[in-house]
PDB file of C-alpha atoms in Angstrom:
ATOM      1  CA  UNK H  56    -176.814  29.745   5.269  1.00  0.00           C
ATOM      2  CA  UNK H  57    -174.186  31.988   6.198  1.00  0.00           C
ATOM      3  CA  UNK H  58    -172.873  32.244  10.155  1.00  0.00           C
ATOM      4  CA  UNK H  59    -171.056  34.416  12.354  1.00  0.00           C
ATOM      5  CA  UNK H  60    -169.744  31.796  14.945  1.00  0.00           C
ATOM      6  CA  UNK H  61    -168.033  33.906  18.107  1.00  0.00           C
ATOM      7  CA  UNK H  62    -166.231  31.664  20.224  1.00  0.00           C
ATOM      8  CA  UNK H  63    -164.770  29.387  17.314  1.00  0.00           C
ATOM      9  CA  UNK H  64    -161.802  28.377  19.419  1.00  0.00           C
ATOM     10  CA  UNK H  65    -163.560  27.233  22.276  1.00  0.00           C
ATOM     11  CA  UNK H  66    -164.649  23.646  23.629  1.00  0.00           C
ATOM     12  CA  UNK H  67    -168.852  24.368  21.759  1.00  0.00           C
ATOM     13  CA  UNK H  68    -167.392  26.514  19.164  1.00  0.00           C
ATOM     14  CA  UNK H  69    -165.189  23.628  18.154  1.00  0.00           C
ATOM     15  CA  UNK H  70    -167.428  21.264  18.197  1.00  0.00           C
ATOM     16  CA  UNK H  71    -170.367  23.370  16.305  1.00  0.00           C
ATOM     17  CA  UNK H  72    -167.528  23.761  13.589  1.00  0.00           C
ATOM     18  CA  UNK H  73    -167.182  19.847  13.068  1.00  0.00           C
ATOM     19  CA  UNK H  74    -170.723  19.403  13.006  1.00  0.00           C
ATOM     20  CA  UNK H  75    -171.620  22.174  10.547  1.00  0.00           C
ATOM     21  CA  UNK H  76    -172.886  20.916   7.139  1.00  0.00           C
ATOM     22  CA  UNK H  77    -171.013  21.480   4.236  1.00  0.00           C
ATOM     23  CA  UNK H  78    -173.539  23.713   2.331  1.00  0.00           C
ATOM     24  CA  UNK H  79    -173.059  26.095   5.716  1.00  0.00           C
ATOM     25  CA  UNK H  80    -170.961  28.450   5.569  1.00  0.00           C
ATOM     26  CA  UNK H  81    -169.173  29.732   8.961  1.00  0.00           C
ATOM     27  CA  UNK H  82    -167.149  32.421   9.798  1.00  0.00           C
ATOM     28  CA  UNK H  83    -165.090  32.169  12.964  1.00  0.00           C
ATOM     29  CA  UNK H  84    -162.853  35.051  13.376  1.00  0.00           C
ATOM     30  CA  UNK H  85    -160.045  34.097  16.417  1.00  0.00           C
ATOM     31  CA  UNK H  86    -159.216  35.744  19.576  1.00  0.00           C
ATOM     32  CA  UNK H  87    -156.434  36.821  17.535  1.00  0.00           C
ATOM     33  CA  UNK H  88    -158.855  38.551  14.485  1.00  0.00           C
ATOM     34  CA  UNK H  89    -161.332  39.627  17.285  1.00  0.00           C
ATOM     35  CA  UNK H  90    -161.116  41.190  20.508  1.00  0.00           C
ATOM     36  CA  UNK H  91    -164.520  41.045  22.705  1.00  0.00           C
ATOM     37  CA  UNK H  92    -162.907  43.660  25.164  1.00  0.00           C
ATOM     38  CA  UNK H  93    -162.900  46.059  21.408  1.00  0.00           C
ATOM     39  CA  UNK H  94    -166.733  46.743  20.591  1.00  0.00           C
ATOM     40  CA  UNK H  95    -166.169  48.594  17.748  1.00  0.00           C
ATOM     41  CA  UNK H  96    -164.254  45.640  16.223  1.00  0.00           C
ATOM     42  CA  UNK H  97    -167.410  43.513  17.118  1.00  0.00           C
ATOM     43  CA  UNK H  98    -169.736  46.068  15.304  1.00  0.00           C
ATOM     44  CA  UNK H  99    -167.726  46.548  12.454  1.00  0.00           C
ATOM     45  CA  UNK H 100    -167.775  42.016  12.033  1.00  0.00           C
ATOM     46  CA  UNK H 101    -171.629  42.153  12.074  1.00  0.00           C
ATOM     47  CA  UNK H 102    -171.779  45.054   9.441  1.00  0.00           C
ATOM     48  CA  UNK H 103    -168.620  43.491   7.117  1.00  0.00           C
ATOM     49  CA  UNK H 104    -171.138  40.744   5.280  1.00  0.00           C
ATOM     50  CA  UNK H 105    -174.862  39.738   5.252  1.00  0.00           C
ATOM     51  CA  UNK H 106    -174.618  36.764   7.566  1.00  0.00           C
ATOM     52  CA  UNK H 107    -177.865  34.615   8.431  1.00  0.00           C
ATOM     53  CA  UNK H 108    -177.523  34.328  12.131  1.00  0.00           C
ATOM     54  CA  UNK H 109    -175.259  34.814  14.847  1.00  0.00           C
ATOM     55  CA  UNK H 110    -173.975  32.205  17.318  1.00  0.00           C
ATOM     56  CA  UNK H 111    -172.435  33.521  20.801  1.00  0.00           C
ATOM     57  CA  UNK H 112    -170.177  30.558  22.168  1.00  0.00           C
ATOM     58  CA  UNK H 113    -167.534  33.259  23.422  1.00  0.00           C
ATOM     59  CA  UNK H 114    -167.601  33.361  27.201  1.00  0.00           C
ATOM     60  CA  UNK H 115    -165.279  34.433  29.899  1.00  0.00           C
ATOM     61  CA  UNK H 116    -165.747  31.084  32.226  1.00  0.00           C
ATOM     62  CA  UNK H 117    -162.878  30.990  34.714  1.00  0.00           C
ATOM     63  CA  UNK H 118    -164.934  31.232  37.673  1.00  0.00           C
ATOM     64  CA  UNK H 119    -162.447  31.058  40.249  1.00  0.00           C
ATOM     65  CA  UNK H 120    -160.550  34.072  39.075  1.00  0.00           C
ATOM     66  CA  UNK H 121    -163.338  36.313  37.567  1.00  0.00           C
ATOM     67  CA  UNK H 122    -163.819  37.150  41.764  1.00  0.00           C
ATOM     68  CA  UNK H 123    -160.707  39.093  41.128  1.00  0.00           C
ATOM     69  CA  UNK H 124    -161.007  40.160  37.595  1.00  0.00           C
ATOM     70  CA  UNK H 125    -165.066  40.897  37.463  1.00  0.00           C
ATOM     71  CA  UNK H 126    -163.829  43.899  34.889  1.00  0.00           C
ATOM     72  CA  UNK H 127    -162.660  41.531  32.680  1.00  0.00           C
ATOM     73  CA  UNK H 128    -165.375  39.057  33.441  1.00  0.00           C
ATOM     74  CA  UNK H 129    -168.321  41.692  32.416  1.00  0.00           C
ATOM     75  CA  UNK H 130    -166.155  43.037  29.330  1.00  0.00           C
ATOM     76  CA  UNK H 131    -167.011  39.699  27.457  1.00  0.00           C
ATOM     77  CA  UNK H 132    -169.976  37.854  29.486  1.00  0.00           C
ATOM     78  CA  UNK H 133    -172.000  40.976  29.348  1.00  0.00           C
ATOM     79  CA  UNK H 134    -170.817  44.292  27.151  1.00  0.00           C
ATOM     80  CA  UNK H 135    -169.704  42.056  24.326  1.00  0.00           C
ATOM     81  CA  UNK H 136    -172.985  40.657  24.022  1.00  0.00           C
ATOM     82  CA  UNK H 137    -174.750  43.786  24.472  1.00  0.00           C
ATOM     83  CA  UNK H 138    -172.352  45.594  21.469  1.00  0.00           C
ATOM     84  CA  UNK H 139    -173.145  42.278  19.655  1.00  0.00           C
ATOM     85  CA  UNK H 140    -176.892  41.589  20.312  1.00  0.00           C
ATOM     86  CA  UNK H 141    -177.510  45.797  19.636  1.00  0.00           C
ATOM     87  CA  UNK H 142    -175.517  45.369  16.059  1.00  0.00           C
ATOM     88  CA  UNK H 143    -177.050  41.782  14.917  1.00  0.00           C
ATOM     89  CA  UNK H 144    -180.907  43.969  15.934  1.00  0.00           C
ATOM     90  CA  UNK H 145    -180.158  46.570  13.696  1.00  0.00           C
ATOM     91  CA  UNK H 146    -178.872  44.409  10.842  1.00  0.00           C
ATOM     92  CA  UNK H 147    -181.939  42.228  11.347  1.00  0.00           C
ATOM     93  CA  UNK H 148    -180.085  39.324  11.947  1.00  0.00           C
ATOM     94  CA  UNK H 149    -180.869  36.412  14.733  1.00  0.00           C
ATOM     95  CA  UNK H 150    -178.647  35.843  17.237  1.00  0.00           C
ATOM     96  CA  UNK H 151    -178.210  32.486  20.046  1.00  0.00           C
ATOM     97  CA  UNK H 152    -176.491  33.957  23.047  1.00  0.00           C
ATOM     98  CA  UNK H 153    -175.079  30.913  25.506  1.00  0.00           C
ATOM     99  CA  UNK H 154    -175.235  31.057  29.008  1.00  0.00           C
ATOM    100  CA  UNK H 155    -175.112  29.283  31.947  1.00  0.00           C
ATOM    101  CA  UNK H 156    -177.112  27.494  34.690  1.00  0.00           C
ATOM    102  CA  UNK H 157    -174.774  29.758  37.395  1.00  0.00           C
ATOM    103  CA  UNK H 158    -177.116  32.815  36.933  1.00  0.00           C
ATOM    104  CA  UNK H 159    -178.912  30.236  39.111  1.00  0.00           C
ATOM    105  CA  UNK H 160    -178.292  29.507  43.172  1.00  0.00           C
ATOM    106  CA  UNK H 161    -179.189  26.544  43.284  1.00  0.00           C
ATOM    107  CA  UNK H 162    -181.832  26.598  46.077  1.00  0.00           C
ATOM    108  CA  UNK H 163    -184.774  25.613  44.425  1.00  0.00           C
ATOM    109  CA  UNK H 164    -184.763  22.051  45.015  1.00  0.00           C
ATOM    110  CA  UNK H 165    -186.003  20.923  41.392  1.00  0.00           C
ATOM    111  CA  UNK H 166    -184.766  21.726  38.324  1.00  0.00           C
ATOM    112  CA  UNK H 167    -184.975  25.188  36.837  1.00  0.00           C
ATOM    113  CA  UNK H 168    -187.425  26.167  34.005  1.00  0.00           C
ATOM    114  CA  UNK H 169    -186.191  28.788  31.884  1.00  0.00           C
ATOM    115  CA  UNK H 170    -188.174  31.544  33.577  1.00  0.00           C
ATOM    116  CA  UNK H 171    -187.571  30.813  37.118  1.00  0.00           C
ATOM    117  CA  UNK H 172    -185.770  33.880  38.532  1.00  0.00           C
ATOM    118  CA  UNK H 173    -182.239  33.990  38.834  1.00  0.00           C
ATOM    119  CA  UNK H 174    -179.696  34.485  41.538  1.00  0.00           C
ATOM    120  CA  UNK H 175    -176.263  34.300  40.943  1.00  0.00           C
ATOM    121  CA  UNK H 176    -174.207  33.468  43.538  1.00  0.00           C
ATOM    122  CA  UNK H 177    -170.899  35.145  41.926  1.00  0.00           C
ATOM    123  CA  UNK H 178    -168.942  37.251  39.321  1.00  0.00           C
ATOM    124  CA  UNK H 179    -168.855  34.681  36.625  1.00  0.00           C
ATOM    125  CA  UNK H 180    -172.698  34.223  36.949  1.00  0.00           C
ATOM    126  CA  UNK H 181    -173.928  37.514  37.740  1.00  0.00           C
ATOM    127  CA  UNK H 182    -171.692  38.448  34.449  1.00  0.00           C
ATOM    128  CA  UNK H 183    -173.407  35.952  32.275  1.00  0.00           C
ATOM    129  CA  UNK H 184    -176.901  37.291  33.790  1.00  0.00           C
ATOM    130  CA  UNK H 185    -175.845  40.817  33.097  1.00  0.00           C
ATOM    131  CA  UNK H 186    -175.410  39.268  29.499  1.00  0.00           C
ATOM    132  CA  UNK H 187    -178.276  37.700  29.440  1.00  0.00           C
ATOM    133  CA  UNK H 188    -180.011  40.638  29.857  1.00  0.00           C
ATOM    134  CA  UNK H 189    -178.251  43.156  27.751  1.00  0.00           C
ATOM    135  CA  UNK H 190    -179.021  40.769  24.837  1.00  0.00           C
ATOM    136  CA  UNK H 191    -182.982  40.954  25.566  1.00  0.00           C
ATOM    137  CA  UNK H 192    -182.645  44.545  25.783  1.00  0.00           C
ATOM    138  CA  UNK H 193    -180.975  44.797  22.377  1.00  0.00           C
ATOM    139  CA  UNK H 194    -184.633  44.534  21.084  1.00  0.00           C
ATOM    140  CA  UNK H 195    -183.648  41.805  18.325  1.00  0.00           C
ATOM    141  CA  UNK H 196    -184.574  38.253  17.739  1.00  0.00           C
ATOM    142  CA  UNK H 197    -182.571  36.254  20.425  1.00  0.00           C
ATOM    143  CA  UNK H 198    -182.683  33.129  21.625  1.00  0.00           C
ATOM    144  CA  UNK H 199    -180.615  32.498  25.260  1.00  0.00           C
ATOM    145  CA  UNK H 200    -179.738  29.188  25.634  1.00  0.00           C
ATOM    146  CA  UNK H 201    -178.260  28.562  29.003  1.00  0.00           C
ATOM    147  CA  UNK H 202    -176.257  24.617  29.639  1.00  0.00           C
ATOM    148  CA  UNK H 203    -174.381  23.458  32.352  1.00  0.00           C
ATOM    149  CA  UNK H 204    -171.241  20.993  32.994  1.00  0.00           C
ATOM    150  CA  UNK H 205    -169.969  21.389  30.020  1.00  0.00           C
ATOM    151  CA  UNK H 206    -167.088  19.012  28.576  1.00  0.00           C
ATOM    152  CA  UNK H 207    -165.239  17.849  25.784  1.00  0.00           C
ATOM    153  CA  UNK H 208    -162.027  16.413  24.158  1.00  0.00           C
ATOM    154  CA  UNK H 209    -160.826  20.088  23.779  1.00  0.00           C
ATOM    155  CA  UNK H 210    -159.466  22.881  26.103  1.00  0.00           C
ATOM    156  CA  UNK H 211    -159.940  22.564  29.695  1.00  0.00           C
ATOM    157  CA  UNK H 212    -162.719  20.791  31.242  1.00  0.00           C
ATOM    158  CA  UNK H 213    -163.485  18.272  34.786  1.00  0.00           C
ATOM    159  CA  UNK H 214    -163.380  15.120  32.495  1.00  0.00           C
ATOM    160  CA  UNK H 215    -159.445  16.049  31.034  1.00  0.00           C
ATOM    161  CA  UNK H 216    -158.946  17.205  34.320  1.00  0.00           C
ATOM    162  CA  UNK H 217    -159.931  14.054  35.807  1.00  0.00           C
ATOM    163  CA  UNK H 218    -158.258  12.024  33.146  1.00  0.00           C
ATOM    164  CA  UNK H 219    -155.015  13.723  33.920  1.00  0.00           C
ATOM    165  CA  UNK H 220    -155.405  13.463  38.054  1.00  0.00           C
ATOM    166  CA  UNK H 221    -155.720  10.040  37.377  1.00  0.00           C
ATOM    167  CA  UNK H 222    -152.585   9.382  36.009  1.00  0.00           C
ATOM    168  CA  UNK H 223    -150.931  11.410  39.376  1.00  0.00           C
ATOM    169  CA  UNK H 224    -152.582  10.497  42.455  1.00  0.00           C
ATOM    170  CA  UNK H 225    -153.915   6.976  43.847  1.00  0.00           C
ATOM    171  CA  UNK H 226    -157.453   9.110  45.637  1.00  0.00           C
ATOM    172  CA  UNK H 227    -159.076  11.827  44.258  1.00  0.00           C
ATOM    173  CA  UNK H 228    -161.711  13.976  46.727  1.00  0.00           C
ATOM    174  CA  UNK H 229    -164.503  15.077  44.678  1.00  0.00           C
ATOM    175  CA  UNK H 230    -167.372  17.254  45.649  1.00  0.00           C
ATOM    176  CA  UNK H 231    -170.697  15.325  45.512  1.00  0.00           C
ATOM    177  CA  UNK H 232    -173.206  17.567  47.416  1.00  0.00           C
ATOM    178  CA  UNK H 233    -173.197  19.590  44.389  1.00  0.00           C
ATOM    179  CA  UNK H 234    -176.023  18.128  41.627  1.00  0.00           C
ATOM    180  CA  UNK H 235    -176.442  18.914  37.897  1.00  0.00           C
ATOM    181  CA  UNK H 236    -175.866  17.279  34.331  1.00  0.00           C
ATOM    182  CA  UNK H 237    -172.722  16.718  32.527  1.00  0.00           C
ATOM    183  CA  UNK H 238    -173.137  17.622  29.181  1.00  0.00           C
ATOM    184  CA  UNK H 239    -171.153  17.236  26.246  1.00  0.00           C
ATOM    185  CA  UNK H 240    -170.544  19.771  24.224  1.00  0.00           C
ATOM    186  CA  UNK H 241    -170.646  17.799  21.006  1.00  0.00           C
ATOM    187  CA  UNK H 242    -174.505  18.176  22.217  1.00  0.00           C
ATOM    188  CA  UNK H 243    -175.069  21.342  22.879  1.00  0.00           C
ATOM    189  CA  UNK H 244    -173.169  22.280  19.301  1.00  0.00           C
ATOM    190  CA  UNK H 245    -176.141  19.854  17.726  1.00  0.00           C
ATOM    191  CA  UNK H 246    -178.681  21.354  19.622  1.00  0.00           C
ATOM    192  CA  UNK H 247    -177.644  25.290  18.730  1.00  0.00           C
ATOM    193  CA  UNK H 248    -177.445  24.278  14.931  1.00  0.00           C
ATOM    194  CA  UNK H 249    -180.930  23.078  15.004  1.00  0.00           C
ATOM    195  CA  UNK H 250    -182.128  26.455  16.850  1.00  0.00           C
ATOM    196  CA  UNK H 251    -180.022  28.752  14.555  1.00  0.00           C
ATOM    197  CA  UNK H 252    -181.346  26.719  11.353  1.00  0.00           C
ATOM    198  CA  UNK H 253    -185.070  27.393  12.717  1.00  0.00           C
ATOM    199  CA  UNK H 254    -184.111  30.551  13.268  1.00  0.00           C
ATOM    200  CA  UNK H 255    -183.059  31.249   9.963  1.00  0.00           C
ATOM    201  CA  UNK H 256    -185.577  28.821   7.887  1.00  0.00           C
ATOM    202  CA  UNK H 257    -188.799  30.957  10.067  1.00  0.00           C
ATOM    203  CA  UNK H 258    -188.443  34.383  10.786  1.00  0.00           C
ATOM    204  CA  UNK H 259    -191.205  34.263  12.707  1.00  0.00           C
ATOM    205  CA  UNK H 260    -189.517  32.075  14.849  1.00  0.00           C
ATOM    206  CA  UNK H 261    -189.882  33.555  18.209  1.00  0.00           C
ATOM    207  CA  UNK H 262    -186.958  33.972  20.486  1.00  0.00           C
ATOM    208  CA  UNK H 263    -187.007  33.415  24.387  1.00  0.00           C
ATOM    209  CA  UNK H 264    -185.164  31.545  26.929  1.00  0.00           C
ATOM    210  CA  UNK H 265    -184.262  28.184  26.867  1.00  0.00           C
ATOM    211  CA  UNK H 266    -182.272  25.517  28.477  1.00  0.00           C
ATOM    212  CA  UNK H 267    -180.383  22.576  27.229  1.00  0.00           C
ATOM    213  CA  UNK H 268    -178.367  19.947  29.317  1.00  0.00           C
ATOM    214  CA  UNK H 269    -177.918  15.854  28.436  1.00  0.00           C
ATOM    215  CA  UNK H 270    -180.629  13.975  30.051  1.00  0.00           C
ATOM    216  CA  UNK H 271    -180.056  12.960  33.742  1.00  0.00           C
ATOM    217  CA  UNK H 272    -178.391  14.025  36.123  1.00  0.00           C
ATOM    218  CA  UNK H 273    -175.736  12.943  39.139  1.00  0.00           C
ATOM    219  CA  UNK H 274    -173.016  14.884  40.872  1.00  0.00           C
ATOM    220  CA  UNK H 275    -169.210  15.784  40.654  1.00  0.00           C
ATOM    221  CA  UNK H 276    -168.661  12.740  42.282  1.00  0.00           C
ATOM    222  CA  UNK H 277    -170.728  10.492  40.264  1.00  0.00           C
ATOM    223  CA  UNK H 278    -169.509  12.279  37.452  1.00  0.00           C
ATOM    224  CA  UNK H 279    -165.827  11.382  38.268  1.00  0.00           C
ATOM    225  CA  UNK H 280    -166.515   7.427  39.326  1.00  0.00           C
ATOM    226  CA  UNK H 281    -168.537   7.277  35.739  1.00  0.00           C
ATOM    227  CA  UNK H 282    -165.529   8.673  34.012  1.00  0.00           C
ATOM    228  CA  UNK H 283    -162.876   6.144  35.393  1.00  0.00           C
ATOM    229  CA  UNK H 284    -165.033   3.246  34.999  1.00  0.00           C
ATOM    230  CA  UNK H 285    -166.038   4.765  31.440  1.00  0.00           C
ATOM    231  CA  UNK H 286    -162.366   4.887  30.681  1.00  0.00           C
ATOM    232  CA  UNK H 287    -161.608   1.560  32.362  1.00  0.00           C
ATOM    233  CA  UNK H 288    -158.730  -0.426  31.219  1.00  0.00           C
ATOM    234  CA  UNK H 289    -157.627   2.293  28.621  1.00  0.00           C
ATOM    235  CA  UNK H 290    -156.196   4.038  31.696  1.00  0.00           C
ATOM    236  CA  UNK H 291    -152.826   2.875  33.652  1.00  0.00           C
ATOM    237  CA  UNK H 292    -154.482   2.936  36.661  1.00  0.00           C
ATOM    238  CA  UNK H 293    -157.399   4.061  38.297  1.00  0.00           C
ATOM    239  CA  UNK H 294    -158.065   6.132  41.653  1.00  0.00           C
ATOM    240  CA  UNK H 295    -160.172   5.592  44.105  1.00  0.00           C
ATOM    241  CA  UNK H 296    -162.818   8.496  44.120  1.00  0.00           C
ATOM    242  CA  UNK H 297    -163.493   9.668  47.808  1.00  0.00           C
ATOM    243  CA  UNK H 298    -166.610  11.521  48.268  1.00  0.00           C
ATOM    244  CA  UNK H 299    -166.435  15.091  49.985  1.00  0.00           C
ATOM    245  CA  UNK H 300    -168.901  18.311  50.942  1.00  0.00           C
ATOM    246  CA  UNK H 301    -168.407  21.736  49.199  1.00  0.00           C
ATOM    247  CA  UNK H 302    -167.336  22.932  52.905  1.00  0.00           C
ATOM    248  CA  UNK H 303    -164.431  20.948  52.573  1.00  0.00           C
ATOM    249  CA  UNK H 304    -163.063  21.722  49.415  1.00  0.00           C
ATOM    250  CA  UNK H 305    -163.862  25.677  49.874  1.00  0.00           C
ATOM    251  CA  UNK H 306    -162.832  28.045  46.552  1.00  0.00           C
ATOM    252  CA  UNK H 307    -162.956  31.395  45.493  1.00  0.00           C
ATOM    253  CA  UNK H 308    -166.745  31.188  44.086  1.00  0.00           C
ATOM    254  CA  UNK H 309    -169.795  29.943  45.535  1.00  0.00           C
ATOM    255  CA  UNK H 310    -171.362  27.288  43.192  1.00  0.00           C
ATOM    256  CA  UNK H 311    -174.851  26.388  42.996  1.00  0.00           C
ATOM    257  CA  UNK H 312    -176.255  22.943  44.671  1.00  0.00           C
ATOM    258  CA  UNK H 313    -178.540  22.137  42.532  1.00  0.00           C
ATOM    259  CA  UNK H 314    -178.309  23.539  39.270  1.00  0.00           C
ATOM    260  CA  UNK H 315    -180.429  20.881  37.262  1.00  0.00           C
ATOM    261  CA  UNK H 316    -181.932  22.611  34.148  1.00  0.00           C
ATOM    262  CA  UNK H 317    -185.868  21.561  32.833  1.00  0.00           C
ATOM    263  CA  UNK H 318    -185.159  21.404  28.866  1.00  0.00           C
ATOM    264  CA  UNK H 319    -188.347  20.524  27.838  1.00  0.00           C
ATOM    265  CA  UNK H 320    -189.457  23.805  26.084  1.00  0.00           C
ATOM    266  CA  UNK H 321    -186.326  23.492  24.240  1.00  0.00           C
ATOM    267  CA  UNK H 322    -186.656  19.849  23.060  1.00  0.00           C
ATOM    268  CA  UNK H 323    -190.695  20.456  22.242  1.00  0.00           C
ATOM    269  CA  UNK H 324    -189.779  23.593  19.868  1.00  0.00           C
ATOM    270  CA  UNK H 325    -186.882  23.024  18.284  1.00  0.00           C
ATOM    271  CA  UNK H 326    -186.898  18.988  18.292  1.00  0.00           C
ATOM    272  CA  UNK H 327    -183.786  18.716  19.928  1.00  0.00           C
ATOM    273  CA  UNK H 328    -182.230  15.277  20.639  1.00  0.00           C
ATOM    274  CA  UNK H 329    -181.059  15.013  24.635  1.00  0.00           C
ATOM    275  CA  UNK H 330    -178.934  11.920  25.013  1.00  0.00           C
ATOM    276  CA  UNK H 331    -178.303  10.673  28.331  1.00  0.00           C
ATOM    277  CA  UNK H 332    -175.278  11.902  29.982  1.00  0.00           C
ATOM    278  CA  UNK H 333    -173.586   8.827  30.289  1.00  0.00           C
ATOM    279  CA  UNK H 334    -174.148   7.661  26.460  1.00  0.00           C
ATOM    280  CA  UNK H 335    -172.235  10.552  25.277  1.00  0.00           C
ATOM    281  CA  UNK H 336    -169.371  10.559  27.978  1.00  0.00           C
ATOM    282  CA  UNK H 337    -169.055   7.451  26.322  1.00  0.00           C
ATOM    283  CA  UNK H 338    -168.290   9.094  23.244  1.00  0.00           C
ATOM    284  CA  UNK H 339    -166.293  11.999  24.280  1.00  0.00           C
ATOM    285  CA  UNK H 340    -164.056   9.245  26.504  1.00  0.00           C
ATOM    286  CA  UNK H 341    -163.646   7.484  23.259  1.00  0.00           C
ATOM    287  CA  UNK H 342    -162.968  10.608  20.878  1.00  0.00           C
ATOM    288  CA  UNK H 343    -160.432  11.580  23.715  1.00  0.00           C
ATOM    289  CA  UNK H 344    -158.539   8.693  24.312  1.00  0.00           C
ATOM    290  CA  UNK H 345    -158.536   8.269  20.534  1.00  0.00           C
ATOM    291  CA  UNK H 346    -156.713  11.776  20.096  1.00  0.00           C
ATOM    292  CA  UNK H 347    -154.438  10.876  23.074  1.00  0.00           C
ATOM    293  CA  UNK H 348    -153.084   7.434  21.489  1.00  0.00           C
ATOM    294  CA  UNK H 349    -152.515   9.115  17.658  1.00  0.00           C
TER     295      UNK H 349
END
């Protein structure tokens, strides 16, 4: 099986690269080979070989600052995918587009099923809805697999970020009005492989909307206290974690409450494995802390 893997570099596309099976072959062109703001370079990478399937994992996902760069922000959340999704339908070839549980508000109160309608409350989400839709449009088979929370030992993410407060400040005020599911991205890389091998192995495979997130759920601020005493004594100390509302720790973007994803269509078709959160921040603690002592 041959794959065209955008987003290589990033915290999923790093992880989907050390989970790939040997007999797969990936190709994972850099920001440096590939420039989503250039869609003729994106066309010309679909037509250049016969791959099998195409896996998204490029996103623009600062989303702070895409209030003040929404150009850049719809460049690669939404006409990248569109010049990508459009190329991939003409070549025939499957594509897995991942996006995000901010093209939600947050409002409903429960989690969100796949087609619930969506309301971004922002650039960076209304982008990723934008590219969401562009790659329906595209008229190929696509699957849009929207996570949340997403972490890892690599790049930037809350549990480094936490990790690395920790060693500079005896409190940290964390946001815990805000609910949703950490999930690793050593996780979501297992569960795209399984959808872009059914993909591939049935090409009457269906595509559609889907969600995946670890199992459970808690907030920022449950998410923080279950790193540090995940971490425990590896750490030199430990801050206290003091729990605050959104309204007083006001940014740029609005975020969404509540942004608890239902993945059960996604588990029943593709037989996905969901861990629970805290089982694999477990792991990803341990892989980190491992890379941080070698």
């Amino acid at each position: 099986m041959n794959i065209l893997l955008l987003g290589g570099s990033g915290q999923l596309g790093r992880e989907i690269l050390l989970q790939t099976p040997p007999r797969v072959r990936v190709a994972a062109p850099g920001r440096d080979e590939l420039d989503l703001a250039a869609p003729e370079a994106i066309e010309a990478l679909i037509e250049s070989q016969p791959f099998d399937v195409v896996i998204n994992a490029a996103a623009y996902t600062a989303v702070d600052r895409a209030e003040e760069e929404r150009d850049r922000a719809f460049a690669i959340n939404a006409e990248a995918p569109r010049r990508l999704a459009a190329a991939a339908a003409r070549e025939g070839v499957p594509v897995l587009h991942v996006s995000t549980d901010y093209v939600f508000d947050g409002r409903k109160g429960a989690p969100y099923r796949p087609d619930d309608p969506v309301a971004p409350l922002g650039v960076y989400g209304a982008s990723k809805e934008a590219g969401e839709q562009a790659v329906r449009a595209a008229g190929g088979r696509a699957v849009i697999l929207r996570t949340a929370w997403l972490y890892s030992p690599f790049g930037a993410n809350f549990l480094k970020t936490m990790l690395r407060l920790a060693g500079e400040r005896d409190t940290l005020r964390v946001v815990d009005d805000q609910r949703g599911t950490p999930t690793a991205a050593a996780s979501l890389a297992a569960a795209c492989l399984a959808v872009a091998v059914r993909l591939v192995a049935d090409p009457n495979q269906p595509g559609g909307t889907f969600h995946y997130t670890d199992a459970g759920e808690t907030t920022w601020c449950g998410f923080a206290r279950a790193i540090f005493e995940t971490a425990g004594s590896r750490l030199a100390r430990v801050p206290a974690v003091a729990a605050i509302t959104t309204a007083e720790y006001p940014t740029p973007a609005q975020r969404p409450a509540d942004s608890r994803l239902d993945c059960t269509d996604t588990l029943t078709r593709f037989a996905v494995v969901q861990p629970d959160w805290r089982a694999t921040l477990a792991t990803t603690v341990e892989r980190l802390l491992r890379r941080t002592d070698s």
